[in-house]
Coordinates of C-alpha atoms and ligand atoms in Angstrom, one line a residue:
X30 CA 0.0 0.0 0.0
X31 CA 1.6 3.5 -1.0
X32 CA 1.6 5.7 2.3
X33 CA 2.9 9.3 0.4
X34 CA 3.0 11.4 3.5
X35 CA 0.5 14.4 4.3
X36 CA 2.2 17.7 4.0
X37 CA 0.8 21.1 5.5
X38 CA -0.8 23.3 3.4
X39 CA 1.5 26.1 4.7
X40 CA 3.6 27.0 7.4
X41 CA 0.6 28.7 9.2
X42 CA -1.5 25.6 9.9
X43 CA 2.2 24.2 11.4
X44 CA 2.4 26.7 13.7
X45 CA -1.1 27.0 14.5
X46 CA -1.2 22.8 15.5
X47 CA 1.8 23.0 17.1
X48 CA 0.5 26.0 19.3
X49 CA -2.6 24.1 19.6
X50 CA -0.6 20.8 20.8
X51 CA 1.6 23.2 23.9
X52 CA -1.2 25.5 24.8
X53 CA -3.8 22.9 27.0
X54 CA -5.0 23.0 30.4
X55 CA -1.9 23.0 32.1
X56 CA -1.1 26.6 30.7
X57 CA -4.8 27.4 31.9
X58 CA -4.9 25.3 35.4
X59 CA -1.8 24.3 36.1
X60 CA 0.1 27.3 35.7
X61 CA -0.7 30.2 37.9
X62 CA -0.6 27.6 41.1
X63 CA 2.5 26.1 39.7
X64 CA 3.8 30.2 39.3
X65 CA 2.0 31.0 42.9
X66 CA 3.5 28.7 45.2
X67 CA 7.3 28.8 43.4
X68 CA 8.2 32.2 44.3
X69 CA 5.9 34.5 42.0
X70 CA 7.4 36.8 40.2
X71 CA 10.9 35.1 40.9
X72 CA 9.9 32.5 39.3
X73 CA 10.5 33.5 36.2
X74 CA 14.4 33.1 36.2
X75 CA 14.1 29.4 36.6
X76 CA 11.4 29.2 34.2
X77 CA 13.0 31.3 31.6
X78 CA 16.0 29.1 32.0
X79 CA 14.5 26.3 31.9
X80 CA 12.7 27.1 28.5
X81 CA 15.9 27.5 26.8
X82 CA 17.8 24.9 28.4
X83 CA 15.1 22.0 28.1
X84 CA 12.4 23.0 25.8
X85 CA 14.6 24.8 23.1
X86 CA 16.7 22.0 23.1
X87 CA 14.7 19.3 23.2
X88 CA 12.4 21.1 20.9
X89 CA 15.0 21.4 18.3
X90 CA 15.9 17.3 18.6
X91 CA 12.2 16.5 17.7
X92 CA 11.4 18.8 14.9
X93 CA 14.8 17.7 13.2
X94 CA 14.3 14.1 13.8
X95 CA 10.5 14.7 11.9
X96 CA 11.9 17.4 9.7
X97 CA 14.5 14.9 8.6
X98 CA 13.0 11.9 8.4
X99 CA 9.6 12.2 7.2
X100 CA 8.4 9.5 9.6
X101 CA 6.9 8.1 12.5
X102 CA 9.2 7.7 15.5
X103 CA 9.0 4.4 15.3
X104 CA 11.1 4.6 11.9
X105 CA 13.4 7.2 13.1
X106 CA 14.5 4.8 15.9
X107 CA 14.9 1.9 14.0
X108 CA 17.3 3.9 12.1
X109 CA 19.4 3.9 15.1
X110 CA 18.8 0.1 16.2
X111 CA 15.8 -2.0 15.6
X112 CA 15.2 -2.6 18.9
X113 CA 15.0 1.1 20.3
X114 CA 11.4 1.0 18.6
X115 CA 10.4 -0.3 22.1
X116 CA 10.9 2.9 23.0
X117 CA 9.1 4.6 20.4
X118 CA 6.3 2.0 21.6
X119 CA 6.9 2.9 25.3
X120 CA 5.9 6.8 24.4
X121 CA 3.3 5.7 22.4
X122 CA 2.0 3.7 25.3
X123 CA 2.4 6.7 27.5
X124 CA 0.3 9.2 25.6
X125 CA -2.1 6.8 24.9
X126 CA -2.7 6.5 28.4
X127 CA -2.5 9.9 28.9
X128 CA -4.3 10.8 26.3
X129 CA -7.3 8.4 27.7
X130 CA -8.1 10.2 31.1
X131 CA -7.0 13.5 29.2
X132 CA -9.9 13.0 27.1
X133 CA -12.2 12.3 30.4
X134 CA -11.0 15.8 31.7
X135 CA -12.2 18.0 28.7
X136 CA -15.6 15.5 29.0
X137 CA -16.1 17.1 32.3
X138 CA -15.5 20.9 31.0
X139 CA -17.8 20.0 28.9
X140 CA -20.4 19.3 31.1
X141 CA -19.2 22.6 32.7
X142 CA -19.7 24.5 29.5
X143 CA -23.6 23.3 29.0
X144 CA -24.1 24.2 32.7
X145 CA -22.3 27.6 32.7
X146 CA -25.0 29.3 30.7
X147 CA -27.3 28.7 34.0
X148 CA -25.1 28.3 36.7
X149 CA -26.1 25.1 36.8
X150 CA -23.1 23.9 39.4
X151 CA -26.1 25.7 42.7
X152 CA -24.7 27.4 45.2
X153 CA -21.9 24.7 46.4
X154 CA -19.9 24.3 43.6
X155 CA -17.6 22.0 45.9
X156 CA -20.2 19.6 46.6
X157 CA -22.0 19.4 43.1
X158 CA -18.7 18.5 41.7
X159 CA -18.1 15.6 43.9
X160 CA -21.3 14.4 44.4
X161 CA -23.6 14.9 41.1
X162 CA -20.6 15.2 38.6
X163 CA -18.2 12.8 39.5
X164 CA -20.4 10.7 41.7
X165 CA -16.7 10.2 43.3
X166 CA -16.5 7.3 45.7
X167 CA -13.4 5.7 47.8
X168 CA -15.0 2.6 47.6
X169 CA -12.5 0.4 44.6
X170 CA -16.0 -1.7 44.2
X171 CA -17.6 1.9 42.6
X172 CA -15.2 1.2 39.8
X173 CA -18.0 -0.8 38.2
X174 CA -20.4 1.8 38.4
X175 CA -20.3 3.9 35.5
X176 CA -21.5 7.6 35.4
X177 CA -23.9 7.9 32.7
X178 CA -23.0 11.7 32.4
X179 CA -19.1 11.9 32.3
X180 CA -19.4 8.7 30.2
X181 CA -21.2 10.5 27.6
X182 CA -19.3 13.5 27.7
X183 CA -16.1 11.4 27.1
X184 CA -17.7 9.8 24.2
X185 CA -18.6 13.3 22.6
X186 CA -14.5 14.6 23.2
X187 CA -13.7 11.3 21.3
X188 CA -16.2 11.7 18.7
X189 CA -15.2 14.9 18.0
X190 CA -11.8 13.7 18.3
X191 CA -12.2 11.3 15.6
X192 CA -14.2 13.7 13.4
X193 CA -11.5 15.9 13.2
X194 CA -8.2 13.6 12.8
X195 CA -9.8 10.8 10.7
X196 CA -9.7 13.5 7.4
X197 CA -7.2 14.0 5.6
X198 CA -4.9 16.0 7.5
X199 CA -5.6 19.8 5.7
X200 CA -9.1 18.9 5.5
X201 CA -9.1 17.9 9.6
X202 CA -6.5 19.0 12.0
X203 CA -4.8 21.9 9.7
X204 CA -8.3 23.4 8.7
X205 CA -9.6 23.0 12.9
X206 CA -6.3 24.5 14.2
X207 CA -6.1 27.5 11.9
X208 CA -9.7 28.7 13.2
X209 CA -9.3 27.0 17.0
X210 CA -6.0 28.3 18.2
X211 CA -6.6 31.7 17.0
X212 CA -10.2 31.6 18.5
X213 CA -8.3 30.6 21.8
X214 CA -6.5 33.2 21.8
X215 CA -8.9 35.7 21.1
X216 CA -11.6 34.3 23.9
X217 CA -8.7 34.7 26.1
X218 CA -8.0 38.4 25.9
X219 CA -11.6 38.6 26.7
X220 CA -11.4 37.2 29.7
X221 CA -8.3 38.5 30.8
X222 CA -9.7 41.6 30.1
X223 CA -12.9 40.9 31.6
X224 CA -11.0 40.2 34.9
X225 CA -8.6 43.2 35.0
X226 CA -12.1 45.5 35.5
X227 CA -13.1 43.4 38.5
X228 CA -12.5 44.6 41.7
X229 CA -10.2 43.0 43.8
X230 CA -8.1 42.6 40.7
X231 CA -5.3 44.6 42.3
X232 CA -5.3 42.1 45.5
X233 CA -4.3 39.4 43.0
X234 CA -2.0 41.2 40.6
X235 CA 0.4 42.0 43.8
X236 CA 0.3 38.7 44.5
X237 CA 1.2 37.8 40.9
X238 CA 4.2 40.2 40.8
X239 CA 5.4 40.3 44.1
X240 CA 8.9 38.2 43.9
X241 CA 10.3 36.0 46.6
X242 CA 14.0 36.2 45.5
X243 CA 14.5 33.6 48.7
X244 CA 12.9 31.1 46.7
X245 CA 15.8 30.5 44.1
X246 CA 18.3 29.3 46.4
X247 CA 15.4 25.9 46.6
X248 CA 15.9 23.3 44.5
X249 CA 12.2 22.4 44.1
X250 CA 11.5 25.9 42.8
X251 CA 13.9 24.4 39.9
X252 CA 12.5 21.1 39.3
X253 CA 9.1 22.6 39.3
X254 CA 10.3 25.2 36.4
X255 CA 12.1 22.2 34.4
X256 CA 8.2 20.0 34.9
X257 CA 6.2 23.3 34.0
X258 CA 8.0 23.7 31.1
X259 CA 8.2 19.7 29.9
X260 CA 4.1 19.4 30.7
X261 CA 3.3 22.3 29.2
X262 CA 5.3 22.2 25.8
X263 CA 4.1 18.4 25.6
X264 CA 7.8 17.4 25.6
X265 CA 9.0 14.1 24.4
X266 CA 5.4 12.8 23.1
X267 CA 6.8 12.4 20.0
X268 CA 4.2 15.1 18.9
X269 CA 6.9 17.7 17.3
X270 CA 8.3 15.1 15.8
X271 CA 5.4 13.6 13.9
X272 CA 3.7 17.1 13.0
X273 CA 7.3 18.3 12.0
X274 CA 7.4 15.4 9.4
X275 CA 4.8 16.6 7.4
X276 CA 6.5 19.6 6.7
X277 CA 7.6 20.9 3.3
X278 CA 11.9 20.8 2.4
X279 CA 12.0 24.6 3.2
X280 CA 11.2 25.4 6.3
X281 CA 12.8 27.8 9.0
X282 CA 13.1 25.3 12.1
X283 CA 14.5 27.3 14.3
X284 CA 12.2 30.3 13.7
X285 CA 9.0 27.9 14.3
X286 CA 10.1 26.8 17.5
X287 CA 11.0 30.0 18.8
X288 CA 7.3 31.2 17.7
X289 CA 5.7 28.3 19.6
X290 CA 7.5 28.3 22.3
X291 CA 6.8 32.2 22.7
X292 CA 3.2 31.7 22.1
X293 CA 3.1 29.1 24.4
X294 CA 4.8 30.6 27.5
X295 CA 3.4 34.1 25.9
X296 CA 0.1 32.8 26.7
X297 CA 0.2 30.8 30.1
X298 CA 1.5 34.0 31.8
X299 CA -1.3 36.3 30.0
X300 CA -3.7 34.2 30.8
X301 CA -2.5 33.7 34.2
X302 CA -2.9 38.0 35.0
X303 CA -6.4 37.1 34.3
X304 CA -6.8 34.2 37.0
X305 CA -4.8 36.1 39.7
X306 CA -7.1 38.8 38.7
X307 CA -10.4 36.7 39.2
X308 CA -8.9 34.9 42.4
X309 CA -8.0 38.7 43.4
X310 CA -12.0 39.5 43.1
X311 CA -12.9 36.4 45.1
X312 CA -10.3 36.9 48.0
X313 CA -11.7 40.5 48.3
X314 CA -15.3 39.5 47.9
X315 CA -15.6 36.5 50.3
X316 CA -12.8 38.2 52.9
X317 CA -10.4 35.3 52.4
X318 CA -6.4 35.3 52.1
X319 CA -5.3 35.0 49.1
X320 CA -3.7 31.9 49.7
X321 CA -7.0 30.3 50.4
X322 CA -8.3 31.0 47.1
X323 CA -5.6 30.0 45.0
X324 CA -5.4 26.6 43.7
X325 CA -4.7 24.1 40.8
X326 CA -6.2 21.7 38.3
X327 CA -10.1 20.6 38.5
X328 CA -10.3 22.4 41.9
X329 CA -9.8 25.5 40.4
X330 CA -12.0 25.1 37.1
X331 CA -14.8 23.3 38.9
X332 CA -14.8 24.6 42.3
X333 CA -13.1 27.6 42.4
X334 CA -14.4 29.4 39.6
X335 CA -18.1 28.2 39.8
X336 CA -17.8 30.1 43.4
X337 CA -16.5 33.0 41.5
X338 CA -19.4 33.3 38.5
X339 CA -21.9 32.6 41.3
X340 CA -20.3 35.8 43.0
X341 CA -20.3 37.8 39.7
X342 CA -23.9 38.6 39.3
X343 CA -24.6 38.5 35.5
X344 CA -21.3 38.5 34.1
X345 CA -20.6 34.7 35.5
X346 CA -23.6 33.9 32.8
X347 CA -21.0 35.4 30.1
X348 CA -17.7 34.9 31.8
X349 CA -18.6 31.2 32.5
X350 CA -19.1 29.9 29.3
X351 CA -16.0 31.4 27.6
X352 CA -13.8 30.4 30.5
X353 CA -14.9 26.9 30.1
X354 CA -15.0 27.0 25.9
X355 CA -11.3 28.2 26.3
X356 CA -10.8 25.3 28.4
X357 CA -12.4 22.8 26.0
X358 CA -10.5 24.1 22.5
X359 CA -7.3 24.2 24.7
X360 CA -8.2 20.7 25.7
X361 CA -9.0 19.7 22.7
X362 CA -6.2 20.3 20.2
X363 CA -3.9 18.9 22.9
X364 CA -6.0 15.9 22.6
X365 CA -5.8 15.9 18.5
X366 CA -2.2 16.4 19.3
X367 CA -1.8 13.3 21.3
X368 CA -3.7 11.1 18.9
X369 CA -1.3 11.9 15.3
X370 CA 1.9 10.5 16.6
X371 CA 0.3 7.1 17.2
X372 CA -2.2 7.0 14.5
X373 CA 1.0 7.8 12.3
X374 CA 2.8 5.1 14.1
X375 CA 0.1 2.4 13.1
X376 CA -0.1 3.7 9.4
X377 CA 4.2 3.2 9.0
X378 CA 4.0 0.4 10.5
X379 CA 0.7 -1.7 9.7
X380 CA -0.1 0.0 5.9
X381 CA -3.2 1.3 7.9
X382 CA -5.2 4.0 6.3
X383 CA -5.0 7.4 8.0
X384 CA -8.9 7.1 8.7
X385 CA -8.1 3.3 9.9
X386 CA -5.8 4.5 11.9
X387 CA -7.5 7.1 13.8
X388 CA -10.5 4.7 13.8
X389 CA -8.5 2.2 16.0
X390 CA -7.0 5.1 18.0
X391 CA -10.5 6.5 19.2
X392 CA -11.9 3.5 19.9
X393 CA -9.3 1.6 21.9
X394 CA -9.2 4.7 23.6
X395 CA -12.5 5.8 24.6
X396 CA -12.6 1.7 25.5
X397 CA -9.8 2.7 28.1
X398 CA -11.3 5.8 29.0
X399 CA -14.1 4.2 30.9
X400 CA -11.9 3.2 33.4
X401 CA -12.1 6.9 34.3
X402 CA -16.2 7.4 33.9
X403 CA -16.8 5.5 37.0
X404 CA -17.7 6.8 40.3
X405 CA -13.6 6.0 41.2
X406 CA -12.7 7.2 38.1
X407 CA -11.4 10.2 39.4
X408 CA -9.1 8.6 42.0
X409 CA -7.6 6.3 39.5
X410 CA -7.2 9.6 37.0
X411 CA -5.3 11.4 39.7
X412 CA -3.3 8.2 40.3
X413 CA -2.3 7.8 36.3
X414 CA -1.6 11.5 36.0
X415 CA 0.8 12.0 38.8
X416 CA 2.3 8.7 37.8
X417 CA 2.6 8.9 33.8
X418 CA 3.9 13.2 34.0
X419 CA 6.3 12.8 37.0
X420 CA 7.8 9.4 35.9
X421 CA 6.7 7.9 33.2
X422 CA 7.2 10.8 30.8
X423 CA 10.6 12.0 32.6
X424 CA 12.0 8.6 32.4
X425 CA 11.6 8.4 28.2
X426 CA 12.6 12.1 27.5
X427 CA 15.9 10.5 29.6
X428 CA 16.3 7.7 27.0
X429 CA 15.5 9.8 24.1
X430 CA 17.9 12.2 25.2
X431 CA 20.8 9.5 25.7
X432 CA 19.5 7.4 22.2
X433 CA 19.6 10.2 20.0
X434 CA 22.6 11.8 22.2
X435 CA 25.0 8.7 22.1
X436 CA 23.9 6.5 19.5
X437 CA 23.3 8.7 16.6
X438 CA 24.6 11.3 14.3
X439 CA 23.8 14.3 15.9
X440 CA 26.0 16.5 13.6
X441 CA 23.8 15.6 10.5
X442 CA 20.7 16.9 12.3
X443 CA 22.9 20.1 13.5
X444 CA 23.7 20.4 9.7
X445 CA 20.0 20.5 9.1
X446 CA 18.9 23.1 11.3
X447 CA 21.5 25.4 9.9
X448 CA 20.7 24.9 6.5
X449 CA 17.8 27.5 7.0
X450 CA 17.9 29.2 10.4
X451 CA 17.7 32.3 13.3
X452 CA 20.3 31.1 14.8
X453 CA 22.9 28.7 14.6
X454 CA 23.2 25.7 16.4
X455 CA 26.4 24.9 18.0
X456 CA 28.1 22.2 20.3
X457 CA 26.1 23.5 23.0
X458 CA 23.3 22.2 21.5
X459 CA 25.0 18.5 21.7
X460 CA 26.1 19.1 25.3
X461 CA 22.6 19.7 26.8
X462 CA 21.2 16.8 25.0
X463 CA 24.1 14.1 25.9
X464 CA 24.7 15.3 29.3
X465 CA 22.9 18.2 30.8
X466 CA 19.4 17.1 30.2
X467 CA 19.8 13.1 31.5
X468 CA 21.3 15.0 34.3
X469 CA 18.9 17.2 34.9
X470 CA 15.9 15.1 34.0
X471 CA 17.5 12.3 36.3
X472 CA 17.2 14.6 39.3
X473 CA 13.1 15.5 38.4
X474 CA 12.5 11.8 37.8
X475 CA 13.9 11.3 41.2
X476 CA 12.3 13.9 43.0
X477 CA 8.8 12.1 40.7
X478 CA 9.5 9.1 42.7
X479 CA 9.8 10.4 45.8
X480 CA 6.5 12.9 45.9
X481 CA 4.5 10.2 43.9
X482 CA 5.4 6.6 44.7
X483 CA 7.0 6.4 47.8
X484 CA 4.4 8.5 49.5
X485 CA 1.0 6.7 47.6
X486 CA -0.9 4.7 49.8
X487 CA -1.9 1.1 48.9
X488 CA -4.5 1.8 46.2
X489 CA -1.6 4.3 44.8
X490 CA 0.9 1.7 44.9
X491 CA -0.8 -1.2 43.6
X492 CA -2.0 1.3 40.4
X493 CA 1.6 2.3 39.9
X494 CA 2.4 -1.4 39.8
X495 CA 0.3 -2.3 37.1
X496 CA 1.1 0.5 35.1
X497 CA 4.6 -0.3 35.7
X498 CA 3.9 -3.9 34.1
X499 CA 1.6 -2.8 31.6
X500 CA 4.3 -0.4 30.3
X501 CA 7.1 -2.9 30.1
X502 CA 4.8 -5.4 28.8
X503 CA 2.2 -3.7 26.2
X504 CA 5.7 -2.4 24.3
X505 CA 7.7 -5.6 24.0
X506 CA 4.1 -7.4 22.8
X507 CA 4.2 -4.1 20.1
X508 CA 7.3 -4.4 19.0
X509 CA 6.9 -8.2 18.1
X510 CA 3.6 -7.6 16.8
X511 CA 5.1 -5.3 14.0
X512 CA 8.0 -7.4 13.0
X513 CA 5.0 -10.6 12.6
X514 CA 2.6 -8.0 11.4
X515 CA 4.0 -5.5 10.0
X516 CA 5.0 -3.8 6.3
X517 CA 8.6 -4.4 6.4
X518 CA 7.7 -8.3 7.0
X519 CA 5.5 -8.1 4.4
X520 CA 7.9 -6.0 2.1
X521 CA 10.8 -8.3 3.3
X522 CA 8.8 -11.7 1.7
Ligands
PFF626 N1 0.9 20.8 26.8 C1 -0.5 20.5 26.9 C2 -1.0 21.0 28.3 O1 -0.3 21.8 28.8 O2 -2.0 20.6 28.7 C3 -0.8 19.1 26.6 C4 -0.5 18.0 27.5 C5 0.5 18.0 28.4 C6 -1.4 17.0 27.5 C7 0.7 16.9 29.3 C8 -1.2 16.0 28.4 C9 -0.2 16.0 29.3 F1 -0.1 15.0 30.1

């Protein structure tokens, strides 16, 4: 079966995916808290450095390898050795997982987003959440009772899903980025701007700018730059590498990932003046320290800022439902994101049509994603995520770094980028991927192990396990599949 590769119909809808793929809900949610409780305005040393010295970097590696290659990843690291496709598999594994409970998070802002027009969350936003969203139970037996609400809302983010990445790929993803990211961006300076006319605003902008310089001397405040920047630039989900191989033979690398990147960090810290600004309003209105309002992840989209829109009068009826559309696109082209690197993957590898592909993507995956729609879905979700980001995630950008570092021909790539560049990349670049980043990644997987495994209680632990298994199993089982299964057999006989 001929498999000509897509190509982007300009570098606009590149940019606009890739933007789309970085900006998610950890620019939105995770963020400002992340910013907040790392010294504030301090903060931004570490996380400036750590943009150039870990996502530039390891930016640069991905779009080359794509760039280069024209392939899945699986292909690019059989070029090195056969066998370091496990690894390719290994990631794949990863964001499918990730991808799976991803997908159950934007099916709850969705929820959010058909309630927002009524306030439809009552007067305890904390409760509601728990008890007639989530249905949340502690009891492992409530894993068999499915939530008929969140398990339709998941199934409508993977339809749409599908929908989108099963065309051909300027028809689906290029077309839905090129009107969703700018959107996006566009819904955001309404809020933002929205929030900075609020009163209150003030309490939280001091709070937003006041640096601890105290703070830089902690390690932690380090490691939690380096994770912001990995998590939130979807580092080492082969994700630049696969939308970089559908790009045309002249294109300025460098100058792309600068823009992302810029756009990227450009927009967590805009849109975090506007969510200091709104947790501002609600410390003033409700007489609360600041620090008691702040706060990350669902607790802040679902709790938090229902409280706030119930405080707001009217404007909660308009601010609601463009806080949680944002939330939803930003979700969602993270989640298109996720899906093309293994689609891809199955169509090098298995002579799958792209919309076969994606068909077998989506629906393995929504299959998975019931494990999240029941009453302890939620547990197990917070279980995976802390697991798969902190070391799961860490662990393969380690090995990428040191395959691509040791074993290959990094001077070829270098010779690459410089063909058509800002900048020129130097033996610097080489440095930071062969040494500096292992080391540096080594000490955040480390610190991962620490905060998430050794202190998990039993349930925790016993998750971890399996996913430990799973992900040293499912990729072996992969690999062999493809070399029973797959084209280069059948090309081979
Ligand atoms: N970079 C996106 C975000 O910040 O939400 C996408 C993403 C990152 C998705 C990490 C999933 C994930 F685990």
């Amino acid at each position: 079966m001929s498999n000509e590769r897509a190509q982007w119909d300009g570098n606009f809808a590149f940019l606009m995916a890739m933007i789309g793929s970085a900006v998610g809900l950890g620019n939105i949610w995770r963020f400002p808290y992340i910013f907040y409780t790392n010294g504030s305005g301090s903060f931004m040393i570490p996380y400036i450095i750590a943009i150039v010295v870990l996502g530039l970097s390891f930016l640069i590696l991905e779009y080359a390898l794509g760039f280069k290659y024209k392939t899945s990843i699986l292909n690019i690291l059989r070029k090195v050795k056969d066998k370091f496709q496990i690894l390719g598999w290994l990631v794949l594994c990863i964001i499918f997982l990730i991808c799976s409970y991803y997908v159950c998070i934007v099916g709850w802002d969705l929820i959010y987003l058909v309630l927002s027009f009524v306030k439809g969350w009552g007067a305890d936003p904390n409760a509601f959440f728990s008890n007639s969203v989530l249905h949340a139970s502690d009891l492992t037996s409530s894993m068999l009772s499915v939530v008929p609400v969140v398990l339709v809302s998941t199934f409508v983010v993977w339809l749409t899903t599908w929908y989108i990445s099963h065309r051909d790929l300027n028809d689906g993803v290029s077309k839905f980025s090129k009107i969703a990211v700018p959107l996006l961006g566009i819904l955001d300076v309404v809020i933002v701007v929205f929030a900075l006319t609020l009163p209150g605003a003030g309490v939280g902008l001091t709070q937003m700018f006041s640096p601890s310089w105290d703070a830089l001397l902690d390690t932690n405040i380090w490691l939690a730059a380096f994770g912001q920047v990995m998590f939130s630039l979807s580092l080492g989900m082969a994700i630049a590498m696969t939308y970089a191989s559908y790009l045309p033979k002249k294109a300025n690398l460098t100058k792309n990932i600068v823009t992302v990147i810029c756009a990227n960090s450009g927009f967590e810290v805009f849109n975090a003046v506007g969510i200091f600004s709104i947790l501002g309003f609600m410390a003033m209105t409700t007489a609360l320290p600041f620090s008691e309002v702040i706060t990350d992840g669902t607790g802040l989209a679902f709790i938090a800022f229902p409280e706030v829109f119930n405080l707001m009068g009217v404007g909660g009826n308009i601010l609601g439902p463009i806080f949680f559309l944002c939330i939803f696109i930003a979700g969602l082209t993270s989640i298109i994101a996720l899906v093309e690197p293994m689609s891809s993957s199955l169509s090098d590898k298995f002579g799958f049509s792209r919309q076969k592909s994606v068909t077998i993507v989506c629906g393995i995956g929504f299959l998975v994603s019931l494990l999240f729609t029941s009453q302890y879905g939620s547990t197990i979700l917070t279980i995976f995520d802390a697991f798969l980001n902190n070391c799961a995630l860490v662990a393969c950008i380690i090995l990428e770094c040191l395959v691509f570092g040791w074993f290959f021909d990094m001077d070829s790539l270098k010779e690459i980028v410089n063909r058509n560049t800002l900048f020129k990349v130097g033996n610097w670049w080489k440095l930071l991927i062969k040494i500096i980043l292992p080391i540096i990644l080594f000490i955040l997987l480390v610190s991962g192990i620490v905060s998430t495994v050794l202190t998990g209680d039993t349930i925790t632990l016993i998750v971890e396990a399996i996913l430990v298994v799973v992900l040293i199993v499912a990729p072996c089982v992969l690999y062999y599949l493809t070399k029973v299964f797959g084209v280069e057999r059948r090309h081979a006989n």
